[in-house]
Short mmCIF file of C-alpha atoms in Angstrom, two decimals:
data_model
loop_
_atom_site.label_atom_id
_atom_site.label_comp_id
_atom_site.label_asym_id
_atom_site.label_seq_id
_atom_site.Cartn_x
_atom_site.Cartn_y
_atom_site.Cartn_z
CA MET D 1048 21.76 8.37 21.11
CA LEU D 1049 23.98 11.17 23.38
CA GLN D 1050 25.74 8.46 24.24
CA THR D 1051 26.54 7.50 20.66
CA PHE D 1052 27.46 10.75 19.57
CA GLY D 1053 29.85 11.02 22.67
CA LEU D 1054 31.40 7.92 21.28
CA ILE D 1055 31.45 8.78 17.49
CA TYR D 1056 33.11 12.27 19.16
CA SER D 1057 35.92 10.24 20.63
CA MET D 1058 36.46 8.64 17.06
CA PHE D 1059 37.29 11.28 15.86
CA PHE D 1060 39.41 13.17 18.03
CA VAL D 1061 41.76 9.81 18.14
CA SER D 1062 41.91 9.98 14.39
CA CYS D 1063 42.94 13.14 14.03
CA LEU D 1064 45.18 12.56 16.60
CA HIS D 1065 47.22 10.10 15.22
CA CYS D 1066 47.19 12.52 11.64
CA LEU D 1067 48.42 15.02 13.26
CA VAL D 1068 51.56 13.23 14.96
CA SER D 1069 52.38 10.71 12.41
CA GLY D 1070 50.77 12.36 9.32
CA ASP D 1071 49.91 9.05 8.37
CA CYS D 1072 46.53 9.03 6.52
CA GLN D 1073 45.81 5.97 5.27
CA SER D 1074 42.37 4.17 5.11
CA ASN D 1075 41.65 1.86 8.13
CA THR D 1076 38.26 0.37 8.21
CA ASN D 1077 39.43 0.53 12.26
CA GLN D 1078 39.52 4.31 12.13
CA VAL D 1079 37.14 7.66 11.21
CA GLN D 1080 39.84 9.87 9.33
CA ILE D 1081 38.72 13.29 9.58
CA CYS D 1082 41.44 16.13 9.31
CA ALA D 1083 39.97 19.21 11.20
CA PRO D 1084 41.88 20.97 13.42
CA ILE D 1085 41.00 18.95 17.08
CA SER D 1086 40.96 22.50 19.20
CA SER D 1087 37.94 22.86 16.73
CA PHE D 1088 36.08 20.27 17.47
CA THR D 1089 32.87 20.52 20.40
CA PRO D 1090 30.45 17.95 20.78
CA ILE D 1091 27.06 19.39 20.04
CA PRO D 1092 24.56 15.79 20.32
CA GLY D 1093 21.59 18.16 19.81
CA ASN D 1094 22.55 20.29 16.67
CA SER D 1095 24.25 17.77 14.25
CA GLY D 1096 23.65 21.19 11.55
CA ASP D 1097 26.61 22.66 13.74
CA PHE D 1098 28.35 19.30 14.50
CA PHE D 1099 29.11 18.90 10.37
CA SER D 1100 30.12 22.97 10.42
CA GLN D 1101 32.96 21.96 12.82
CA LEU D 1102 34.81 19.50 10.70
CA ASN D 1103 35.68 21.62 7.81
CA GLY D 1104 39.27 22.73 7.21
CA ARG D 1105 42.73 20.53 6.99
CA ALA D 1106 44.78 19.46 9.77
CA ALA D 1107 46.41 22.47 11.99
CA GLY D 1108 49.73 22.91 13.30
CA SER D 1109 50.42 21.49 16.58
CA ARG D 1110 50.45 24.77 19.26
CA GLY D 1111 53.54 26.53 19.91
CA LYS D 1112 55.35 26.83 23.79
CA ALA D 1113 53.93 29.87 25.79
CA GLY D 1114 57.06 32.23 26.18
CA PRO D 1115 58.34 34.03 29.13
CA LYS D 1116 55.77 36.32 31.06
CA GLY D 1117 55.43 39.26 28.93
CA GLU D 1118 56.72 38.28 25.67
CA LYS D 1119 55.17 36.89 22.94
CA GLY D 1120 55.29 33.04 22.91
CA SER D 1121 57.12 31.29 19.69
CA ARG D 1122 55.21 30.40 16.58
CA GLY D 1123 54.43 26.33 16.12
CA PRO D 1124 55.02 24.36 13.39
CA PRO D 1125 53.42 24.68 9.66
CA GLY D 1126 50.36 22.08 9.34
CA LEU D 1127 50.57 19.25 7.18
CA GLU D 1128 51.66 20.18 3.44
CA ALA D 1129 49.14 19.54 1.09
CA ASP D 1130 51.02 16.19 0.16
CA ASN D 1131 50.37 15.63 3.29
CA GLU D 1132 46.60 15.96 4.50
CA CYS D 1133 44.49 13.79 4.61
CA ASN D 1134 41.33 13.82 1.97
CA CYS D 1135 38.31 14.11 4.03
CA ASN D 1136 35.36 14.61 1.80
CA GLN D 1137 34.60 10.61 0.88
CA GLU D 1138 35.06 10.24 5.49
CA LEU D 1139 33.06 13.58 5.92
CA GLU D 1140 30.52 12.02 4.11
CA ARG D 1141 30.06 8.69 5.64
CA LEU D 1142 30.68 10.83 8.93
CA ARG D 1143 27.17 11.95 7.75
CA ASN D 1144 25.05 9.26 6.75
CA GLU D 1145 26.45 7.54 9.75
CA ILE D 1146 24.82 9.62 12.15
CA ARG D 1147 21.79 10.68 9.32
CA GLU D 1148 20.35 6.90 10.08
CA LEU D 1149 21.39 7.04 13.91
CA LYS D 1150 18.99 9.79 14.15
CA TYR D 1151 16.67 9.30 11.59
CA GLY D 1152 17.32 5.82 9.90
CA CYS D 1153 14.56 2.26 8.97
CA PRO D 1154 15.19 0.07 12.05
CA HIS D 1155 16.61 -2.91 10.05
CA ILE D 1156 16.15 -7.14 10.28
CA MET D 1157 15.41 -9.09 8.22
CA PHE D 1158 13.87 -12.68 8.12
CA ASN D 1159 14.16 -15.57 6.58
CA PHE D 1160 11.54 -18.18 5.94
CA PRO D 1161 13.03 -21.32 3.98
CA ARG D 1162 9.82 -23.85 3.89
CA LEU D 1163 6.65 -23.80 2.62
CA ASN D 1164 3.74 -26.03 3.42
CA GLN D 1165 4.21 -25.84 7.47
CA ILE D 1166 2.83 -24.23 9.89
CA THR D 1167 5.43 -23.41 12.48
CA ASP D 1168 7.87 -20.75 10.79
CA TYR D 1169 6.73 -17.27 11.81
CA VAL D 1170 7.35 -14.25 13.05
CA ARG D 1171 5.30 -12.95 15.98
CA TYR D 1172 4.70 -9.27 17.55
CA ARG D 1173 5.26 -9.75 21.25
CA PRO D 1174 4.02 -5.98 22.57
CA TYR D 1175 0.34 -4.65 22.89
CA PHE D 1176 -1.18 -3.70 18.65
CA PRO D 1177 -2.61 -0.23 19.45
CA ARG D 1178 -5.87 0.16 18.00
CA LEU D 1179 -5.38 1.79 14.36
CA SER D 1180 -7.71 4.81 12.78
CA SER D 1181 -5.47 4.98 10.01
CA ALA D 1182 -1.95 3.36 9.49
CA THR D 1183 0.60 2.52 6.75
CA ILE D 1184 2.31 -0.80 6.31
CA CYS D 1185 5.26 -0.89 5.10
CA MET D 1186 8.17 -4.21 3.97
CA TRP D 1187 10.88 -5.48 1.49
CA VAL D 1188 9.62 -8.81 0.19
CA ARG D 1189 11.29 -11.11 -1.68
CA THR D 1190 10.01 -14.73 -3.22
CA SER D 1191 9.81 -16.59 -6.14
CA ASP D 1192 6.40 -18.46 -4.53
CA PHE D 1193 3.40 -16.55 -5.20
CA THR D 1194 0.46 -19.43 -4.19
CA HIS D 1195 -1.41 -17.65 -1.90
CA ASN D 1196 0.99 -16.72 0.37
CA CYS D 1197 0.57 -14.84 3.52
CA LEU D 1198 2.83 -11.80 4.22
CA LEU D 1199 1.33 -10.43 7.35
CA SER D 1200 -1.82 -11.32 9.62
CA TYR D 1201 -2.96 -9.34 12.32
CA ALA D 1202 -6.36 -10.95 14.45
CA SER D 1203 -7.95 -8.60 17.01
CA SER D 1204 -10.39 -11.81 18.04
CA ASP D 1205 -11.25 -15.24 17.01
CA SER D 1206 -14.17 -13.82 15.12
CA ARG D 1207 -11.90 -11.19 13.64
CA ASN D 1208 -9.08 -12.81 12.69
CA ASN D 1209 -8.67 -11.34 9.20
CA GLU D 1210 -8.38 -7.68 10.82
CA MET D 1211 -5.71 -6.93 8.80
CA VAL D 1212 -4.11 -9.12 6.16
CA ILE D 1213 -1.76 -8.90 3.07
CA MET D 1214 -1.98 -12.17 1.07
CA LEU D 1215 0.49 -13.05 -2.05
CA GLU D 1216 -1.38 -14.11 -4.84
CA ALA D 1217 0.40 -14.04 -7.66
CA ALA D 1218 3.74 -12.47 -8.59
CA THR D 1219 1.37 -9.21 -9.98
CA ARG D 1220 -1.43 -10.06 -7.92
CA ILE D 1221 -1.82 -8.56 -3.83
CA ASP D 1222 -5.08 -8.88 -1.85
CA PHE D 1223 -5.50 -6.19 1.25
CA TYR D 1224 -8.12 -7.87 4.14
CA LEU D 1225 -9.47 -5.88 6.97
CA TYR D 1226 -12.07 -5.78 9.08
CA ASN D 1227 -12.74 -9.08 7.88
CA SER D 1228 -13.41 -8.19 4.70
CA ARG D 1229 -11.19 -8.02 0.80
CA GLN D 1230 -11.19 -4.63 0.43
CA LYS D 1231 -8.87 -4.62 -2.91
CA ILE D 1232 -7.34 -6.23 -5.23
CA PHE D 1233 -3.62 -4.45 -6.35
CA ARG D 1234 -2.28 -5.53 -9.68
CA ILE D 1235 1.08 -4.64 -9.32
CA PRO D 1236 4.33 -5.10 -11.78
CA SER D 1237 6.15 -8.73 -11.31
CA MET D 1238 7.59 -8.98 -7.62
CA MET D 1239 9.51 -12.95 -8.68
CA ASN D 1240 12.50 -13.61 -7.29
CA GLN D 1241 13.71 -9.51 -6.53
CA TRP D 1242 13.49 -7.61 -3.66
CA THR D 1243 10.36 -5.32 -3.51
CA HIS D 1244 9.37 -2.21 -1.19
CA LEU D 1245 5.45 -2.30 -0.75
CA CYS D 1246 3.21 0.36 1.31
CA PHE D 1247 -0.06 -0.16 2.15
CA TRP D 1248 -2.34 2.48 4.14
CA PHE D 1249 -4.99 3.59 5.08
CA SER D 1250 -8.15 6.00 7.07
CA THR D 1251 -11.40 5.76 8.22
CA ALA D 1252 -11.29 10.18 8.81
CA THR D 1253 -11.58 9.52 4.70
CA SER D 1254 -12.49 6.18 4.11
CA GLN D 1255 -9.61 5.92 1.67
CA LEU D 1256 -7.25 2.75 1.08
CA GLY D 1257 -4.06 2.71 -0.85
CA MET D 1258 -0.16 1.51 -2.23
CA TYR D 1259 3.15 2.02 -3.03
CA VAL D 1260 5.35 -0.51 -4.68
CA ASN D 1261 8.78 1.41 -5.02
CA GLY D 1262 7.69 4.08 -4.15
CA THR D 1263 5.16 4.41 -6.67
CA SER D 1264 1.33 4.75 -5.56
CA LEU D 1265 -0.80 2.73 -7.36
CA GLY D 1266 -3.49 5.27 -6.62
CA SER D 1267 -5.78 6.02 -3.65
CA PHE D 1268 -9.77 3.96 -3.86
CA ARG D 1269 -12.65 4.13 -0.90
CA TYR D 1270 -13.72 1.58 1.01
CA PRO D 1271 -16.43 0.99 4.03
CA GLY D 1272 -14.84 0.56 7.26
CA SER D 1273 -13.88 1.31 11.25
CA ASN D 1274 -11.03 1.58 13.43
CA ILE D 1275 -8.42 -2.19 13.79
CA ALA D 1276 -8.70 -3.17 17.43
CA GLY D 1277 -6.13 -3.16 19.82
CA GLY D 1278 -5.02 -5.77 21.88
CA GLY D 1279 -4.59 -8.58 19.37
CA THR D 1280 -1.72 -10.70 17.60
CA LEU D 1281 0.31 -9.73 14.61
CA ILE D 1282 2.88 -12.12 12.91
CA ILE D 1283 4.06 -12.27 9.79
CA ALA D 1284 4.81 -15.24 7.62
CA GLN D 1285 1.44 -17.17 8.05
CA GLU D 1286 -2.54 -16.62 8.14
CA GLN D 1287 -3.76 -17.04 11.30
CA ASP D 1288 -8.00 -17.94 11.90
CA GLY D 1289 -7.74 -16.58 15.42
CA VAL D 1290 -5.71 -15.04 17.69
CA ASN D 1291 -2.18 -16.55 19.29
CA ALA D 1292 -1.19 -17.82 16.26
CA GLY D 1293 -4.67 -20.42 15.61
CA GLY D 1294 -5.82 -22.23 12.99
CA LEU D 1295 -2.73 -21.86 10.45
CA GLU D 1296 -3.06 -23.65 7.13
CA ARG D 1297 -0.19 -24.94 5.87
CA SER D 1298 -1.09 -23.90 2.07
CA GLN D 1299 -0.75 -20.24 2.64
CA ALA D 1300 3.08 -20.28 4.84
CA PHE D 1301 5.04 -17.63 3.01
CA SER D 1302 8.68 -18.81 1.67
CA GLY D 1303 11.25 -16.21 1.05
CA GLN D 1304 12.70 -12.83 2.92
CA ILE D 1305 10.73 -10.05 4.69
CA SER D 1306 13.00 -7.30 5.58
CA SER D 1307 11.88 -4.63 7.97
CA PRO D 1308 8.27 -4.49 8.83
CA ILE D 1309 7.26 -1.40 10.13
CA ILE D 1310 4.05 0.17 10.93
CA TRP D 1311 2.73 3.87 11.97
CA GLN D 1312 -0.25 5.33 13.07
CA ARG D 1313 -0.68 7.41 10.42
CA VAL D 1314 -0.83 7.80 6.39
CA LEU D 1315 2.47 8.61 5.40
CA ASN D 1316 2.78 11.23 2.46
CA SER D 1317 4.34 10.65 -1.05
CA SER D 1318 7.43 12.54 -0.39
CA GLU D 1319 7.87 10.29 3.10
CA ILE D 1320 7.23 6.75 1.23
CA LEU D 1321 10.37 8.03 -1.14
CA ASP D 1322 12.43 8.53 2.06
CA VAL D 1323 11.71 5.20 3.31
CA THR D 1324 11.85 3.14 -0.11
CA GLN D 1325 15.29 5.28 -1.68
CA ARG D 1326 16.73 6.97 1.19
CA CYS D 1327 16.34 4.70 4.15
CA ILE D 1328 14.76 7.22 6.35
CA CYS D 1329 12.31 6.91 8.42
CA PRO D 1330 9.89 9.36 10.31
CA ARG D 1331 10.26 8.13 14.06
CA ASP D 1332 6.68 8.32 15.26
CA HIS D 1333 6.18 4.29 13.89
CA ALA D 1334 4.03 2.60 15.98
CA ILE D 1335 5.22 -0.85 15.63
CA THR D 1336 8.66 -2.60 14.32
CA MET D 1337 9.52 -5.86 14.36
CA THR D 1338 13.53 -6.09 15.75
CA MET D 1339 14.51 -8.60 17.60
CA ASP D 1340 14.17 -6.64 21.16
CA ASN D 1341 10.13 -6.88 20.31
CA VAL D 1342 9.60 -10.70 18.56
CA GLU D 1343 9.32 -14.33 18.29
CA LEU D 1344 10.66 -16.45 16.03
CA HIS D 1345 9.40 -19.74 15.40
CA GLY D 1346 9.90 -22.52 13.45
CA ALA D 1347 12.73 -22.88 10.81
CA THR D 1348 12.88 -18.53 10.99
CA GLN D 1349 16.36 -17.05 10.39
CA TYR D 1350 17.07 -13.75 10.64
CA GLU D 1351 19.66 -11.23 9.59
CA MET D 1352 20.69 -7.72 10.05
CA PRO D 1353 21.83 -6.95 6.55
CA ASP D 1354 22.30 -3.04 5.60
CA CYS D 1355 19.16 -0.97 5.00
CA LEU D 1356 18.32 -1.98 1.72
CA VAL D 1357 17.17 0.92 -1.01
CA VAL D 1358 15.59 0.81 -4.43
#
């Protein structure tokens, strides 16, 4: 992270020097145009607030030459006039957003599953799956097919192959399975062929579970259950009847796109859910992120690295 902030700082230094020397502050997609006095920049990687506070003001004039010893140096030329100033507001806001994403942004990747009725297309999470006593599971989904399709399947053993499962049963219905049993049928607004953000949560401490759709809570509900055992197999876009993606069924294959699947080992509060859904700001204590360094792509599964989705 410190190297990233150093790189961003260097980009500003070069860009501002260009503004000062040439007076040319036209938009350039390869440079970051921020017109603040170069002497005012002090990289503070650990404190973005102080860093932002240094990005104010207009370009200063160049420093005058030092006079002979004992005499006052000559005054440097004036700074750029108003008609030559860079309009920094837009670039400053872009910088804020970029640094905010580096610090808080949700890991985002989109998986595309182009085919129905097959058992080969899915994404598997490779690292060890932790034990869960509570959790929040979020993802973006877009599909036009709703015929008993599986979004997510976690099997801790062959006998507990429905330890945690999320099934699309219709454009307005999702079934949530925990501990080898369907715990809740959620009725939701139609998801037909549009990006929809889904968050499921449960807590063994309170014996409650619930769901959010596009940041709106569908309420909380009591359920029986115990902890989710660790060490099993997590996949998306297929429903497994055994560990290691065993016992897949063609009729349960998901076709469409799933983006930014993330799991936290706690229940996120409603403001955190809104941050994820509307601002692409994620709590950094997530336990599972299905990014390319953590997954295996099987069959015809494809992936893209688009901009983070928001409602």
